[in-house]
Amino acid sequence: MIDDYISIGKITSTFGLKGFLKVASSGDILPSLKANSTLYLSSESSFTPCRLLEIRKVKNQYVLSIEGCKSIEEAEKLIGSILYFPKKARKSYLESMSFLFIN
């Protein structure tokens, strides 16, 4: 199952008190994502979908908010988790991004 997904970043720490996460990007997908994108969160015991609510760049990392993570306590539980994006969606997503640059 994990072979159908591509790793796009690792949650390294929390940011603030409202459940924001700092993520170290691995690749070209995370910087180009928009709100309402579906990501998959992998921790030691689970692989679950989550909706991206907000994303911004802060220094060399990305700060993001995901659905269901509203406090620093919830965010701390996710440190070390890996974020994934479906390989099938990657191709169509990148094609839609290249369309923006061509026109």
C-alpha positions as a Markdown table, in Angstrom:
| # | Residue | x | y | z |
|---|---|---|---|---|
| 1 | Met | 0.0 | 0.0 | 0.0 |
| 2 | Ile | 2.8 | 2.5 | 0.9 |
| 3 | Asp | 4.2 | 1.9 | -2.6 |
| 4 | Asp | 1.2 | 3.9 | -4.0 |
| 5 | Tyr | 2.4 | 7.0 | -2.2 |
| 6 | Ile | 5.3 | 9.4 | -2.3 |
| 7 | Ser | 6.9 | 10.9 | 0.8 |
| 8 | Ile | 6.6 | 14.7 | 0.8 |
| 9 | Gly | 7.9 | 15.7 | 4.2 |
| 10 | Lys | 8.5 | 14.9 | 7.9 |
| 11 | Ile | 6.9 | 16.6 | 10.8 |
| 12 | Thr | 9.8 | 18.0 | 12.8 |
| 13 | Ser | 8.1 | 20.1 | 15.6 |
| 14 | Thr | 5.2 | 22.2 | 16.6 |
| 15 | Phe | 4.7 | 25.9 | 15.8 |
| 16 | Gly | 2.7 | 28.0 | 18.2 |
| 17 | Leu | -0.1 | 26.8 | 20.5 |
| 18 | Lys | -2.9 | 26.2 | 18.0 |
| 19 | Gly | -1.8 | 22.8 | 16.5 |
| 20 | Phe | 0.4 | 24.1 | 13.7 |
| 21 | Leu | 3.2 | 21.7 | 12.5 |
| 22 | Lys | 6.7 | 22.4 | 11.1 |
| 23 | Val | 7.5 | 20.1 | 8.2 |
| 24 | Ala | 10.8 | 19.5 | 6.5 |
| 25 | Ser | 10.0 | 19.2 | 2.8 |
| 26 | Ser | 11.3 | 16.3 | 0.7 |
| 27 | Gly | 10.7 | 17.0 | -2.9 |
| 28 | Asp | 8.6 | 19.4 | -5.0 |
| 29 | Ile | 5.1 | 18.5 | -4.0 |
| 30 | Leu | 4.7 | 20.1 | -0.5 |
| 31 | Pro | 5.7 | 23.6 | -1.6 |
| 32 | Ser | 3.1 | 23.7 | -4.3 |
| 33 | Leu | 0.1 | 22.3 | -2.3 |
| 34 | Lys | -3.0 | 24.4 | -1.6 |
| 35 | Ala | -5.6 | 24.3 | 1.2 |
| 36 | Asn | -8.1 | 21.4 | 1.0 |
| 37 | Ser | -5.5 | 19.0 | -0.5 |
| 38 | Thr | -5.7 | 15.5 | 0.9 |
| 39 | Leu | -2.5 | 14.2 | 2.4 |
| 40 | Tyr | -1.8 | 10.9 | 4.2 |
| 41 | Leu | -0.1 | 10.8 | 7.6 |
| 42 | Ser | 2.0 | 7.9 | 8.6 |
| 43 | Ser | 3.0 | 7.3 | 12.2 |
| 44 | Glu | 4.2 | 4.2 | 14.0 |
| 45 | Ser | 0.8 | 2.5 | 14.0 |
| 46 | Ser | -1.4 | 4.1 | 11.4 |
| 47 | Phe | -1.7 | 5.5 | 7.9 |
| 48 | Thr | -4.6 | 8.0 | 7.8 |
| 49 | Pro | -5.9 | 10.7 | 5.3 |
| 50 | Cys | -6.0 | 14.3 | 6.5 |
| 51 | Arg | -7.0 | 17.5 | 4.9 |
| 52 | Leu | -4.6 | 20.4 | 4.6 |
| 53 | Leu | -6.1 | 23.6 | 6.0 |
| 54 | Glu | -3.3 | 26.0 | 5.7 |
| 55 | Ile | 0.4 | 26.1 | 4.5 |
| 56 | Arg | 3.1 | 28.7 | 4.6 |
| 57 | Lys | 6.9 | 28.9 | 4.4 |
| 58 | Val | 8.8 | 30.0 | 7.5 |
| 59 | Lys | 12.5 | 30.2 | 7.1 |
| 60 | Asn | 13.7 | 26.8 | 5.6 |
| 61 | Gln | 10.6 | 24.8 | 6.7 |
| 62 | Tyr | 6.9 | 24.8 | 6.0 |
| 63 | Val | 4.3 | 25.4 | 8.7 |
| 64 | Leu | 1.0 | 23.8 | 8.1 |
| 65 | Ser | -2.4 | 23.1 | 9.7 |
| 66 | Ile | -4.3 | 19.9 | 9.2 |
| 67 | Glu | -7.8 | 19.0 | 10.0 |
| 68 | Gly | -8.3 | 17.5 | 13.5 |
| 69 | Cys | -5.1 | 19.1 | 14.9 |
| 70 | Lys | -6.2 | 22.1 | 16.9 |
| 71 | Ser | -3.8 | 22.2 | 19.9 |
| 72 | Ile | -0.2 | 21.9 | 20.7 |
| 73 | Glu | -0.9 | 18.6 | 22.6 |
| 74 | Glu | -2.4 | 17.0 | 19.5 |
| 75 | Ala | 0.5 | 18.4 | 17.3 |
| 76 | Glu | 3.2 | 17.0 | 19.7 |
| 77 | Lys | 1.8 | 13.5 | 19.1 |
| 78 | Leu | 2.5 | 13.9 | 15.4 |
| 79 | Ile | 6.2 | 14.8 | 15.6 |
| 80 | Gly | 8.2 | 12.3 | 13.6 |
| 81 | Ser | 5.3 | 11.4 | 11.3 |
| 82 | Ile | 5.8 | 11.3 | 7.6 |
| 83 | Leu | 3.4 | 13.0 | 5.2 |
| 84 | Tyr | 2.5 | 11.3 | 1.9 |
| 85 | Phe | 0.8 | 12.2 | -1.3 |
| 86 | Pro | -0.8 | 9.6 | -3.7 |
| 87 | Lys | 1.5 | 8.9 | -6.7 |
| 88 | Lys | -1.6 | 8.8 | -9.0 |
| 89 | Ala | -2.6 | 12.3 | -7.9 |
| 90 | Arg | 1.0 | 13.6 | -8.2 |
| 91 | Lys | 1.1 | 13.2 | -12.0 |
| 92 | Ser | -2.2 | 15.1 | -12.6 |
| 93 | Tyr | -1.3 | 17.6 | -9.9 |
| 94 | Leu | 2.0 | 18.4 | -11.6 |
| 95 | Glu | 0.4 | 18.5 | -15.0 |
| 96 | Ser | -2.1 | 21.1 | -13.7 |
| 97 | Met | 0.8 | 23.1 | -12.2 |
| 98 | Ser | 2.7 | 23.0 | -15.5 |
| 99 | Phe | -0.4 | 24.3 | -17.3 |
| 100 | Leu | -0.2 | 27.4 | -15.2 |
| 101 | Phe | 3.3 | 28.1 | -16.3 |
| 102 | Ile | 2.7 | 27.5 | -20.0 |
| 103 | Asn | -0.2 | 29.9 | -20.3 |
